[in-house]
Amino acid sequence: MAKTIAIVGNGTFSNGDASAIDSCDLVIRFNDCRSVGEGGVRTDIVAVCNTGRPAAVMIGSTTWRNNPAVKRAATIWCVRDISKFVELKPLLAIQHPSLDDFCDDYTEQFASCETNKRFAVIPRRYHELVDLELQAFTPVSYVVASSGLLAIAYVIGEISAPDDQVLLAGFSHQGWDGHPFDTERSLVENLIAQGQMRRL
């Protein structure tokens, strides 16, 4: 039976988005789930950045674990395959020395802190696929693709079935300047034009 899958970013929402998101069969949110509220409340999967400072903050306090959306979720995804970041670390040390903790790995902490949930790491091949698509679409310099784009690639490539509908909400394609947000927006619009997903 076909499912409706919502990938919900931490951006802005329109009237009616909350009810549309909550009526989906599968809802994916990110990190501290700031999208809850105007972006509905249903949360089946929380996709977390499992390296660097964001991961350290989430793991380092009880706030993340006690977040109602995190508690509701049945599954935790770590978006970064650490093997990719082990290779990235020497290059970052040269190009971005201020990011000395960017590749610090907290995957095991996420895997062990929520023992009642399913757990997965988005495979490295999706990092590499996204990198190839970004460079082919518009060559740009960036540190890494965003968690949102990695989750989109994983859902399209491995989670959704051919008859499923993938919805995107709360994606403003803005934020940390180490992500290539302008190119990511163009890539997402191309996926929409191909019929692989649509925006609410």
N, CA and C atoms as an extended XYZ file, in Angstrom:
600
Properties=species:S:1:pos:R:3:atomname:S:1:resname:S:1:resid:I:1 pbc="F F F"
N         0.848       -1.198        0.000 N   MET     1
C         0.000        0.000        0.000 CA  MET     1
C         0.883        1.248        0.000 C   MET     1
N         0.567        2.205       -0.848 N   ALA     2
C         1.371        3.414       -0.987 CA  ALA     2
C         1.333        4.237        0.291 C   ALA     2
N         2.466        4.834        0.616 N   LYS     3
C         2.601        5.669        1.807 CA  LYS     3
C         2.901        7.106        1.404 C   LYS     3
N         2.615        8.013        2.315 N   THR     4
C         3.024        9.405        2.171 CA  THR     4
C         4.091        9.684        3.220 C   THR     4
N         5.251       10.137        2.757 N   ILE     5
C         6.415       10.361        3.621 CA  ILE     5
C         6.714       11.853        3.631 C   ILE     5
N         6.770       12.446        4.809 N   ALA     6
C         7.094       13.871        4.941 CA  ALA     6
C         8.499       14.025        5.514 C   ALA     6
N         9.326       14.781        4.814 N   ILE     7
C        10.648       15.168        5.309 CA  ILE     7
C        10.521       16.629        5.737 C   ILE     7
N        10.673       16.869        7.035 N   VAL     8
C        10.301       18.170        7.600 CA  VAL     8
C        11.541       18.887        8.126 C   VAL     8
N        11.906       19.973        7.464 N   GLY     9
C        13.042       20.774        7.886 CA  GLY     9
C        12.676       21.733        8.997 C   GLY     9
N        13.637       22.526        9.411 N   ASN    10
C        13.446       23.464       10.518 CA  ASN    10
C        13.227       24.899       10.035 C   ASN    10
N        12.700       25.036        8.830 N   GLY    11
C        12.440       26.359        8.279 CA  GLY    11
C        11.037       26.845        8.603 C   GLY    11
N        10.415       27.537        7.654 N   THR    12
C         9.094       28.130        7.866 CA  THR    12
C         8.005       27.263        7.248 C   THR    12
N         6.784       27.491        7.730 N   PHE    13
C         5.643       26.696        7.286 CA  PHE    13
C         4.488       27.602        6.904 C   PHE    13
N         3.576       27.049        6.098 N   SER    14
C         2.373       27.767        5.694 CA  SER    14
C         1.181       27.219        6.457 C   SER    14
N         0.089       27.977        6.456 N   ASN    15
C        -1.145       27.497        7.078 CA  ASN    15
C        -1.562       26.175        6.440 C   ASN    15
N        -1.919       25.240        7.251 N   GLY    16
C        -2.349       23.944        6.741 CA  GLY    16
C        -1.252       22.908        6.681 C   GLY    16
N         0.015       23.346        6.785 N   ASP    17
C         1.118       22.381        6.719 CA  ASP    17
C         1.080       21.400        7.884 C   ASP    17
N         0.749       21.886        9.082 N   ALA    18
C         0.776       21.020       10.264 CA  ALA    18
C        -0.154       19.835       10.105 C   ALA    18
N        -1.390       20.092        9.696 N   SER    19
C        -2.348       18.996        9.554 CA  SER    19
C        -1.949       18.069        8.417 C   SER    19
N        -1.410       18.624        7.337 N   ALA    20
C        -0.971       17.788        6.216 CA  ALA    20
C         0.187       16.876        6.634 C   ALA    20
N         1.120       17.414        7.407 N   ILE    21
C         2.258       16.619        7.882 CA  ILE    21
C         1.784       15.533        8.839 C   ILE    21
N         0.919       15.886        9.766 N   ASP    22
C         0.461       14.917       10.766 CA  ASP    22
C        -0.375       13.803       10.158 C   ASP    22
N        -0.921       14.026        8.957 N   SER    23
C        -1.721       12.984        8.305 CA  SER    23
C        -0.872       12.022        7.477 C   SER    23
N         0.436       12.274        7.405 N   CYS    24
C         1.324       11.405        6.623 CA  CYS    24
C         1.556       10.080        7.355 C   CYS    24
N         2.016        9.087        6.603 N   ASP    25
C         2.294        7.766        7.175 CA  ASP    25
C         3.654        7.712        7.857 C   ASP    25
N         4.571        8.574        7.450 N   LEU    26
C         5.927        8.581        8.009 CA  LEU    26
C         6.421       10.014        8.010 C   LEU    26
N         6.873       10.496        9.174 N   VAL    27
C         7.351       11.874        9.291 CA  VAL    27
C         8.778       11.860        9.831 C   VAL    27
N         9.668       12.522        9.106 N   ILE    28
C        11.083       12.597        9.455 CA  ILE    28
C        11.403       14.034        9.839 C   ILE    28
N        11.994       14.219       11.019 N   ARG    29
C        12.429       15.536       11.478 CA  ARG    29
C        13.920       15.498       11.772 C   ARG    29
N        14.474       16.669       12.141 N   PHE    30
C        15.918       16.792       12.268 CA  PHE    30
C        16.340       17.321       13.638 C   PHE    30
N        17.404       16.725       14.162 N   ASN    31
C        18.110       17.199       15.357 CA  ASN    31
C        17.170       17.454       16.536 C   ASN    31
N        16.985       18.722       16.931 N   ASP    32
C        16.144       19.010       18.091 CA  ASP    32
C        14.679       19.239       17.724 C   ASP    32
N        14.317       18.902       16.483 N   CYS    33
C        12.907       18.916       16.043 CA  CYS    33
C        12.240       20.269       16.257 C   CYS    33
N        12.940       21.353       15.897 N   ARG    34
C        12.351       22.690       16.042 CA  ARG    34
C        11.127       22.875       15.149 C   ARG    34
N        10.918       21.965       14.215 N   SER    35
C         9.768       22.056       13.310 CA  SER    35
C         8.452       21.720       13.989 C   SER    35
N         8.500       21.099       15.166 N   VAL    36
C         7.263       20.734       15.869 CA  VAL    36
C         6.519       22.011       16.270 C   VAL    36
N         5.247       22.003       16.024 N   GLY    37
C         4.409       23.187       16.267 CA  GLY    37
C         3.757       23.572       14.962 C   GLY    37
N         4.285       24.602       14.306 N   GLU    38
C         3.745       25.005       13.016 CA  GLU    38
C         3.910       23.901       11.976 C   GLU    38
N         4.881       23.007       12.214 N   GLY    39
C         5.110       21.879       11.310 CA  GLY    39
C         4.488       20.590       11.811 C   GLY    39
N         3.445       20.679       12.652 N   GLY    40
C         2.794       19.484       13.158 CA  GLY    40
C         3.535       18.888       14.336 C   GLY    40
N         3.088       17.718       14.778 N   VAL    41
C         3.714       17.074       15.931 CA  VAL    41
C         4.159       15.643       15.640 C   VAL    41
N         3.566       14.990       14.658 N   ARG    42
C         3.924       13.591       14.408 CA  ARG    42
C         5.410       13.484       14.094 C   ARG    42
N         6.061       12.532       14.732 N   THR    43
C         7.497       12.319       14.532 CA  THR    43
C         7.768       10.827       14.601 C   THR    43
N         8.141       10.248       13.466 N   ASP    44
C         8.463        8.825       13.417 CA  ASP    44
C         9.972        8.577       13.408 C   ASP    44
N        10.704        9.476       12.765 N   ILE    45
C        12.161        9.349       12.647 CA  ILE    45
C        12.787       10.692       12.968 C   ILE    45
N        13.857       10.678       13.768 N   VAL    46
C        14.664       11.879       13.985 CA  VAL    46
C        16.026       11.628       13.352 C   VAL    46
N        16.367       12.456       12.373 N   ALA    47
C        17.668       12.373       11.702 CA  ALA    47
C        18.609       13.365       12.372 C   ALA    47
N        19.708       12.869       12.929 N   VAL    48
C        20.606       13.727       13.700 CA  VAL    48
C        21.956       13.865       13.005 C   VAL    48
N        22.543       15.035       13.172 N   CYS    49
C        23.934       15.257       12.780 CA  CYS    49
C        24.795       14.629       13.881 C   CYS    49
N        25.502       13.575       13.547 N   ASN    50
C        26.185       12.768       14.564 CA  ASN    50
C        27.670       13.054       14.698 C   ASN    50
N        28.134       14.160       14.116 N   THR    51
C        29.525       14.573       14.308 CA  THR    51
C        29.580       16.040       14.723 C   THR    51
N        30.682       16.417       15.341 N   GLY    52
C        30.954       17.816       15.628 CA  GLY    52
C        30.116       18.421       16.734 C   GLY    52
N        30.049       19.747       16.729 N   ARG    53
C        29.419       20.476       17.829 CA  ARG    53
C        27.928       20.210       17.993 C   ARG    53
N        27.145       20.133       16.893 N   PRO    54
C        25.717       19.839       17.103 CA  PRO    54
C        25.503       18.515       17.822 C   PRO    54
N        26.274       17.506       17.441 N   ALA    55
C        26.144       16.206       18.093 CA  ALA    55
C        26.561       16.279       19.554 C   ALA    55
N        27.647       16.990       19.833 N   ALA    56
C        28.127       17.115       21.215 CA  ALA    56
C        27.075       17.767       22.102 C   ALA    56
N        26.398       18.781       21.580 N   VAL    57
C        25.359       19.465       22.363 CA  VAL    57
C        24.198       18.525       22.647 C   VAL    57
N        23.752       17.795       21.614 N   MET    58
C        22.606       16.903       21.813 CA  MET    58
C        22.927       15.788       22.802 C   MET    58
N        24.078       15.183       22.640 N   ILE    59
C        24.457       14.060       23.498 CA  ILE    59
C        24.842       14.534       24.900 C   ILE    59
N        25.346       15.759       25.000 N   GLY    60
C        25.910       16.241       26.257 CA  GLY    60
C        24.921       16.689       27.299 C   GLY    60
N        23.624       16.709       26.967 N   SER    61
C        22.623       17.110       27.959 CA  SER    61
C        21.413       16.204       27.836 C   SER    61
N        20.535       16.289       28.828 N   THR    62
C        19.308       15.482       28.774 CA  THR    62
C        18.215       16.159       27.956 C   THR    62
N        18.445       17.387       27.532 N   THR    63
C        17.402       18.138       26.820 CA  THR    63
C        16.953       17.417       25.561 C   THR    63
N        17.925       16.935       24.795 N   TRP    64
C        17.577       16.255       23.542 CA  TRP    64
C        16.808       14.965       23.828 C   TRP    64
N        17.292       14.155       24.749 N   ARG    65
C        16.627       12.881       25.056 CA  ARG    65
C        15.203       13.096       25.564 C   ARG    65
N        14.993       14.182       26.306 N   ASN    66
C        13.679       14.454       26.900 CA  ASN    66
C        12.749       15.244       25.981 C   ASN    66
N        13.232       15.595       24.803 N   ASN    67
C        12.390       16.297       23.839 CA  ASN    67
C        11.197       15.402       23.494 C   ASN    67
N         9.962       15.904       23.619 N   PRO    68
C         8.793       15.055       23.350 CA  PRO    68
C         8.801       14.427       21.954 C   PRO    68
N         9.290       15.172       20.954 N   ALA    69
C         9.330       14.618       19.599 CA  ALA    69
C        10.322       13.467       19.509 C   ALA    69
N        11.469       13.620       20.146 N   VAL    70
C        12.456       12.537       20.159 CA  VAL    70
C        11.884       11.324       20.884 C   VAL    70
N        11.178       11.556       21.966 N   LYS    71
C        10.572       10.448       22.708 CA  LYS    71
C         9.528        9.727       21.867 C   LYS    71
N         8.773       10.471       21.051 N   ARG    72
C         7.741        9.856       20.215 CA  ARG    72
C         8.336        9.037       19.079 C   ARG    72
N         9.487        9.424       18.597 N   ALA    73
C        10.067        8.786       17.415 CA  ALA    73
C        10.412        7.323       17.678 C   ALA    73
N        10.189        6.496       16.658 N   ALA    74
C        10.520        5.074       16.756 CA  ALA    74
C        11.939        4.790       16.282 C   ALA    74
N        12.528        5.736       15.532 N   THR    75
C        13.816        5.483       14.885 CA  THR    75
C        14.702        6.718       14.953 C   THR    75
N        15.990        6.488       15.133 N   ILE    76
C        17.007        7.538       15.036 CA  ILE    76
C        17.885        7.228       13.835 C   ILE    76
N        18.071        8.232       12.974 N   TRP    77
C        19.040        8.123       11.883 CA  TRP    77
C        20.227        9.018       12.190 C   TRP    77
N        21.432        8.514       12.059 N   CYS    78
C        22.625        9.353       12.018 CA  CYS    78
C        22.919        9.641       10.554 C   CYS    78
N        23.020       10.910       10.195 N   VAL    79
C        23.111       11.264        8.775 CA  VAL    79
C        24.513       11.126        8.208 C   VAL    79
N        25.538       11.050        9.069 N   ARG    80
C        26.918       11.056        8.585 CA  ARG    80
C        27.604        9.709        8.824 C   ARG    80
N        28.013        9.076        7.734 N   ASP    81
C        28.804        7.846        7.801 CA  ASP    81
C        30.225        8.241        8.178 C   ASP    81
N        30.689        7.786        9.327 N   ILE    82
C        31.947        8.298        9.867 CA  ILE    82
C        33.141        7.970        8.985 C   ILE    82
N        33.077        6.905        8.195 N   SER    83
C        34.210        6.584        7.321 CA  SER    83
C        34.492        7.726        6.345 C   SER    83
N        33.442        8.391        5.906 N   LYS    84
C        33.593        9.552        5.018 CA  LYS    84
C        34.294       10.702        5.745 C   LYS    84
N        33.982       10.882        7.028 N   PHE    85
C        34.504       12.018        7.769 CA  PHE    85
C        35.920       11.768        8.280 C   PHE    85
N        36.285       10.502        8.458 N   VAL    86
C        37.685       10.176        8.772 CA  VAL    86
C        38.578       10.612        7.617 C   VAL    86
N        38.125       10.395        6.394 N   GLU    87
C        38.889       10.809        5.218 CA  GLU    87
C        38.870       12.323        5.035 C   GLU    87
N        37.781       12.948        5.421 N   LEU    88
C        37.641       14.395        5.250 CA  LEU    88
C        38.497       15.191        6.229 C   LEU    88
N        38.787       14.624        7.389 N   LYS    89
C        39.421       15.360        8.477 CA  LYS    89
C        40.762       15.993        8.094 C   LYS    89
N        41.703       15.291        7.438 N   PRO    90
C        42.980       15.932        7.096 CA  PRO    90
C        42.821       17.138        6.165 C   PRO    90
N        41.873       17.047        5.223 N   LEU    91
C        41.629       18.169        4.315 CA  LEU    91
C        41.042       19.360        5.056 C   LEU    91
N        40.121       19.094        5.968 N   LEU    92
C        39.526       20.179        6.758 CA  LEU    92
C        40.567       20.872        7.623 C   LEU    92
N        41.529       20.107        8.134 N   ALA    93
C        42.580       20.687        8.979 CA  ALA    93
C        43.370       21.741        8.216 C   ALA    93
N        43.474       21.572        6.908 N   ILE    94
C        44.202       22.526        6.060 CA  ILE    94
C        43.289       23.668        5.616 C   ILE    94
N        42.107       23.304        5.109 N   GLN    95
C        41.222       24.297        4.499 CA  GLN    95
C        40.374       25.069        5.516 C   GLN    95
N        40.018       24.395        6.623 N   HIS    96
C        39.132       25.013        7.619 CA  HIS    96
C        39.632       24.669        9.021 C   HIS    96
N        40.768       25.220        9.430 N   PRO    97
C        41.337       24.832       10.734 CA  PRO    97
C        40.427       25.133       11.919 C   PRO    97
N        39.494       26.051       11.765 N   SER    98
C        38.576       26.343       12.875 CA  SER    98
C        37.596       25.195       13.119 C   SER    98
N        37.480       24.280       12.157 N   LEU    99
C        36.563       23.148       12.290 CA  LEU    99
C        37.297       21.925       12.820 C   LEU    99
N        38.140       22.140       13.829 N   ASP   100
C        38.981       21.050       14.322 CA  ASP   100
C        38.177       19.932       14.973 C   ASP   100
N        36.947       20.218       15.416 N   ASP   101
C        36.121       19.177       16.028 CA  ASP   101
C        34.981       18.724       15.116 C   ASP   101
N        35.011       19.138       13.869 N   PHE   102
C        33.913       18.881       12.943 CA  PHE   102
C        33.673       17.390       12.721 C   PHE   102
N        34.745       16.608       12.736 N   CYS   103
C        34.639       15.177       12.454 CA  CYS   103
C        34.591       14.310       13.707 C   CYS   103
N        34.538       14.936       14.883 N   ASP   104
C        34.414       14.158       16.116 CA  ASP   104
C        33.137       13.325       16.040 C   ASP   104
N        33.263       12.041       16.330 N   ASP   105
C        32.180       11.093       16.071 CA  ASP   105
C        31.396       10.751       17.341 C   ASP   105
N        30.065       10.897       17.263 N   TYR   106
C        29.188       10.573       18.382 CA  TYR   106
C        28.160        9.494       17.996 C   TYR   106
N        28.460        8.753       16.940 N   THR   107
C        27.507        7.749       16.458 CA  THR   107
C        27.159        6.733       17.531 C   THR   107
N        28.175        6.215       18.211 N   GLU   108
C        27.919        5.184       19.221 CA  GLU   108
C        27.084        5.723       20.378 C   GLU   108
N        27.296        6.981       20.723 N   GLN   109
C        26.504        7.574       21.806 CA  GLN   109
C        25.026        7.660       21.423 C   GLN   109
N        24.753        8.034       20.163 N   PHE   110
C        23.363        8.066       19.717 CA  PHE   110
C        22.772        6.656       19.672 C   PHE   110
N        23.573        5.697       19.250 N   ALA   111
C        23.083        4.324       19.142 CA  ALA   111
C        22.741        3.743       20.508 C   ALA   111
N        23.483        4.136       21.537 N   SER   112
C        23.302        3.523       22.848 CA  SER   112
C        22.374        4.312       23.778 C   SER   112
N        22.136        5.605       23.474 N   CYS   113
C        21.369        6.413       24.428 CA  CYS   113
C        19.870        6.200       24.313 C   CYS   113
N        19.413        5.627       23.211 N   GLU   114
C        17.979        5.392       23.018 CA  GLU   114
C        17.784        3.921       22.669 C   GLU   114
N        17.916        3.053       23.637 N   THR   115
C        17.928        1.614       23.384 CA  THR   115
C        16.572        1.060       22.961 C   THR   115
N        15.487        1.813       23.183 N   ASN   116
C        14.159        1.331       22.801 CA  ASN   116
C        13.790        1.716       21.377 C   ASN   116
N        14.712        2.310       20.636 N   LYS   117
C        14.416        2.762       19.285 CA  LYS   117
C        15.243        2.002       18.249 C   LYS   117
N        14.719        1.955       17.033 N   ARG   118
C        15.534        1.452       15.933 CA  ARG   118
C        16.595        2.501       15.598 C   ARG   118
N        17.680        2.061       14.977 N   PHE   119
C        18.818        2.942       14.729 CA  PHE   119
C        19.431        2.615       13.381 C   PHE   119
N        19.816        3.649       12.650 N   ALA   120
C        20.473        3.440       11.357 CA  ALA   120
C        21.428        4.596       11.084 C   ALA   120
N        22.437        4.318       10.278 N   VAL   121
C        23.346        5.348        9.773 CA  VAL   121
C        23.127        5.432        8.268 C   VAL   121
N        22.896        6.642        7.756 N   ILE   122
C        22.746        6.800        6.308 CA  ILE   122
C        24.062        6.390        5.646 C   ILE   122
N        24.026        5.417        4.745 N   PRO   123
C        25.273        4.884        4.186 CA  PRO   123
C        26.093        5.913        3.412 C   PRO   123
N        27.370        5.695        3.394 N   ARG   124
C        28.317        6.592        2.745 CA  ARG   124
C        27.976        6.848        1.271 C   ARG   124
N        27.406        5.842        0.616 N   ARG   125
C        27.136        6.021       -0.818 CA  ARG   125
C        26.203        7.193       -1.085 C   ARG   125
N        25.357        7.546       -0.118 N   TYR   126
C        24.470        8.693       -0.320 CA  TYR   126
C        25.222       10.016       -0.184 C   TYR   126
N        26.237       10.066        0.665 N   HIS   127
C        27.115       11.242        0.715 CA  HIS   127
C        27.762       11.447       -0.651 C   HIS   127
N        28.287       10.355       -1.198 N   GLU   128
C        29.033       10.461       -2.450 CA  GLU   128
C        28.109       10.754       -3.629 C   GLU   128
N        26.905       10.174       -3.604 N   LEU   129
C        25.924       10.482       -4.638 CA  LEU   129
C        25.555       11.954       -4.621 C   LEU   129
N        25.291       12.486       -3.443 N   VAL   130
C        24.923       13.897       -3.308 CA  VAL   130
C        26.073       14.793       -3.767 C   VAL   130
N        27.306       14.455       -3.386 N   ASP   131
C        28.449       15.254       -3.821 CA  ASP   131
C        28.548       15.282       -5.345 C   ASP   131
N        28.371       14.135       -5.977 N   LEU   132
C        28.437       14.073       -7.445 CA  LEU   132
C        27.327       14.900       -8.077 C   LEU   132
N        26.134       14.809       -7.531 N   GLU   133
C        25.004       15.550       -8.102 CA  GLU   133
C        25.171       17.052       -7.921 C   GLU   133
N        25.677       17.468       -6.773 N   LEU   134
C        25.899       18.895       -6.543 CA  LEU   134
C        26.946       19.450       -7.494 C   LEU   134
N        28.036       18.717       -7.663 N   GLN   135
C        29.103       19.201       -8.528 CA  GLN   135
C        28.697       19.170       -9.993 C   GLN   135
N        27.889       18.197      -10.386 N   ALA   136
C        27.419       18.127      -11.770 CA  ALA   136
C        26.391       19.212      -12.056 C   ALA   136
N        25.627       19.560      -11.024 N   PHE   137
C        24.559       20.545      -11.221 CA  PHE   137
C        25.136       21.946      -11.323 C   PHE   137
N        25.869       22.350      -10.324 N   THR   138
C        26.562       23.642      -10.331 CA  THR   138
C        27.818       23.491       -9.473 C   THR   138
N        29.006       23.385      -10.076 N   PRO   139
C        30.224       23.211       -9.267 CA  PRO   139
C        30.418       24.371       -8.289 C   PRO   139
N        30.507       24.027       -7.004 N   VAL   140
C        30.702       25.031       -5.960 CA  VAL   140
C        31.650       24.474       -4.911 C   VAL   140
N        32.205       25.366       -4.116 N   SER   141
C        33.055       24.956       -3.005 CA  SER   141
C        32.214       24.936       -1.733 C   SER   141
N        32.288       23.842       -0.979 N   TYR   142
C        31.535       23.734        0.271 CA  TYR   142
C        32.218       22.719        1.166 C   TYR   142
N        31.795       22.683        2.418 N   VAL   143
C        32.386       21.734        3.363 CA  VAL   143
C        31.697       20.384        3.226 C   VAL   143
N        30.400       20.335        3.509 N   VAL   144
C        29.612       19.118        3.343 CA  VAL   144
C        28.186       19.488        2.955 C   VAL   144
N        27.490       18.535        2.360 N   ALA   145
C        26.069       18.723        2.087 CA  ALA   145
C        25.299       18.723        3.404 C   ALA   145
N        24.128       19.332        3.384 N   SER   146
C        23.325       19.437        4.600 CA  SER   146
C        22.694       18.100        4.975 C   SER   146
N        22.324       17.986        6.249 N   SER   147
C        21.615       16.801        6.722 CA  SER   147
C        20.317       16.597        5.950 C   SER   147
N        19.644       17.695        5.648 N   GLY   148
C        18.382       17.597        4.922 CA  GLY   148
C        18.548       16.959        3.559 C   GLY   148
N        19.586       17.374        2.820 N   LEU   149
C        19.791       16.819        1.482 CA  LEU   149
C        20.181       15.342        1.561 C   LEU   149
N        20.978       14.975        2.556 N   LEU   150
C        21.345       13.564        2.727 CA  LEU   150
C        20.108       12.726        3.039 C   LEU   150
N        19.227       13.241        3.880 N   ALA   151
C        18.003       12.510        4.196 CA  ALA   151
C        17.111       12.369        2.969 C   ALA   151
N        17.022       13.420        2.170 N   ILE   152
C        16.233       13.355        0.934 CA  ILE   152
C        16.768       12.252        0.025 C   ILE   152
N        18.083       12.225       -0.170 N   ALA   153
C        18.689       11.214       -1.039 CA  ALA   153
C        18.427        9.806       -0.515 C   ALA   153
N        18.523        9.637        0.800 N   TYR   154
C        18.308        8.324        1.422 CA  TYR   154
C        16.862        7.876        1.287 C   TYR   154
N        15.928        8.787        1.504 N   VAL   155
C        14.512        8.446        1.385 CA  VAL   155
C        14.190        8.045       -0.055 C   VAL   155
N        14.633        8.836       -1.021 N   ILE   156
C        14.353        8.522       -2.420 CA  ILE   156
C        15.046        7.229       -2.839 C   ILE   156
N        16.273        7.038       -2.375 N   GLY   157
C        17.062        5.902       -2.827 CA  GLY   157
C        16.754        4.596       -2.139 C   GLY   157
N        16.241        4.653       -0.898 N   GLU   158
C        16.168        3.412       -0.118 CA  GLU   158
C        14.906        3.238        0.717 C   GLU   158
N        14.245        4.304        1.074 N   ILE   159
C        13.122        4.194        2.011 CA  ILE   159
C        11.779        4.160        1.290 C   ILE   159
N        11.599        5.019        0.315 N   SER   160
C        10.304        5.099       -0.362 CA  SER   160
C        10.174        4.018       -1.432 C   SER   160
N         8.943        3.530       -1.611 N   ALA   161
C         8.607        2.590       -2.672 CA  ALA   161
C         8.140        3.383       -3.899 C   ALA   161
N         8.088        2.729       -5.068 N   PRO   162
C         7.732        3.476       -6.293 CA  PRO   162
C         6.404        4.225       -6.230 C   PRO   162
N         5.425        3.681       -5.511 N   ASP   163
C         4.112        4.344       -5.451 CA  ASP   163
C         3.988        5.333       -4.308 C   ASP   163
N         4.996        5.439       -3.450 N   ASP   164
C         4.933        6.359       -2.317 CA  ASP   164
C         5.037        7.808       -2.788 C   ASP   164
N         4.492        8.703       -1.991 N   GLN   165
C         4.610       10.140       -2.256 CA  GLN   165
C         5.518       10.745       -1.202 C   GLN   165
N         6.568       11.435       -1.650 N   VAL   166
C         7.519       12.084       -0.741 CA  VAL   166
C         7.237       13.579       -0.745 C   VAL   166
N         6.960       14.110        0.443 N   LEU   167
C         6.645       15.530        0.599 CA  LEU   167
C         7.775       16.232        1.328 C   LEU   167
N         8.014       17.471        0.964 N   LEU   168
C         9.040       18.292        1.593 CA  LEU   168
C         8.366       19.504        2.225 C   LEU   168
N         8.690       19.772        3.497 N   ALA   169
C         8.132       20.938        4.184 CA  ALA   169
C         9.196       21.548        5.084 C   ALA   169
N         9.126       22.864        5.284 N   GLY   170
C        10.046       23.531        6.192 CA  GLY   170
C        11.477       23.593        5.683 C   GLY   170
N        11.666       23.531        4.377 N   PHE   171
C        13.007       23.630        3.804 CA  PHE   171
C        13.178       25.009        3.180 C   PHE   171
N        13.912       25.880        3.874 N   SER   172
C        14.173       27.221        3.345 CA  SER   172
C        15.527       27.295        2.646 C   SER   172
N        16.320       26.215        2.761 N   HIS   173
C        17.645       26.155        2.138 CA  HIS   173
C        18.504       27.352        2.552 C   HIS   173
N        18.538       27.587        3.850 N   GLN   174
C        19.360       28.644        4.433 CA  GLN   174
C        19.999       28.115        5.705 C   GLN   174
N        21.139       28.684        6.068 N   GLY   175
C        21.787       28.269        7.301 CA  GLY   175
C        23.294       28.388        7.220 C   GLY   175
N        23.983       27.442        7.823 N   TRP   176
C        25.440       27.459        7.919 CA  TRP   176
C        26.084       27.582        6.540 C   TRP   176
N        27.068       28.466        6.420 N   ASP   177
C        27.643       28.726        5.099 CA  ASP   177
C        28.579       27.622        4.615 C   ASP   177
N        28.790       26.591        5.409 N   GLY   178
C        29.558       25.433        4.944 CA  GLY   178
C        28.737       24.477        4.100 C   GLY   178
N        27.408       24.663        4.082 N   HIS   179
C        26.526       23.878        3.213 CA  HIS   179
C        26.245       24.678        1.940 C   HIS   179
N        26.154       24.018        0.784 N   PRO   180
C        25.916       24.738       -0.488 CA  PRO   180
C        24.425       24.938       -0.738 C   PRO   180
N        23.790       25.788        0.071 N   PHE   181
C        22.333       25.841        0.078 CA  PHE   181
C        21.727       26.290       -1.253 C   PHE   181
N        22.355       27.229       -1.953 N   ASP   182
C        21.783       27.666       -3.230 CA  ASP   182
C        21.751       26.513       -4.228 C   ASP   182
N        22.840       25.754       -4.282 N   THR   183
C        22.889       24.614       -5.191 CA  THR   183
C        21.957       23.506       -4.727 C   THR   183
N        21.852       23.317       -3.414 N   GLU   184
C        20.924       22.311       -2.897 CA  GLU   184
C        19.488       22.651       -3.297 C   GLU   184
N        19.133       23.923       -3.220 N   ARG   185
C        17.781       24.339       -3.629 CA  ARG   185
C        17.543       23.969       -5.099 C   ARG   185
N        18.525       24.262       -5.942 N   SER   186
C        18.380       23.954       -7.366 CA  SER   186
C        18.256       22.451       -7.594 C   SER   186
N        19.043       21.665       -6.861 N   LEU   187
C        18.985       20.219       -6.994 CA  LEU   187
C        17.625       19.678       -6.547 C   LEU   187
N        17.104       20.209       -5.441 N   VAL   188
C        15.794       19.786       -4.966 CA  VAL   188
C        14.709       20.149       -5.980 C   VAL   188
N        14.779       21.351       -6.544 N   GLU   189
C        13.787       21.741       -7.551 CA  GLU   189
C        13.849       20.821       -8.763 C   GLU   189
N        15.044       20.341       -9.087 N   ASN   190
C        15.192       19.402      -10.194 CA  ASN   190
C        14.533       18.062       -9.847 C   ASN   190
N        14.699       17.598       -8.622 N   LEU   191
C        14.038       16.366       -8.187 CA  LEU   191
C        12.526       16.509       -8.226 C   LEU   191
N        12.034       17.685       -7.853 N   ILE   192
C        10.594       17.948       -7.903 CA  ILE   192
C        10.108       17.912       -9.349 C   ILE   192
N        10.860       18.543      -10.247 N   ALA   193
C        10.485       18.564      -11.663 CA  ALA   193
C        10.467       17.149      -12.251 C   ALA   193
N        11.308       16.259      -11.718 N   GLN   194
C        11.337       14.864      -12.175 CA  GLN   194
C        10.210       14.030      -11.563 C   GLN   194
N         9.453       14.614      -10.651 N   GLY   195
C         8.348       13.905      -10.023 CA  GLY   195
C         8.750       12.996       -8.878 C   GLY   195
N         9.980       13.162       -8.339 N   GLN   196
C        10.421       12.294       -7.262 CA  GLN   196
C         9.949       12.772       -5.882 C   GLN   196
N         9.492       13.997       -5.804 N   MET   197
C         8.939       14.538       -4.562 CA  MET   197
C         8.165       15.796       -4.889 C   MET   197
N         7.494       16.344       -3.902 N   ARG   198
C         6.861       17.647       -4.087 CA  ARG   198
C         6.891       18.406       -2.763 C   ARG   198
N         6.804       19.724       -2.868 N   ARG   199
C         6.713       20.559       -1.674 CA  ARG   199
C         5.259       20.688       -1.248 C   ARG   199
N         5.057       20.786        0.070 N   LEU   200
C         3.725       21.127        0.554 CA  LEU   200
C         3.391       22.550        0.121 C   LEU   200
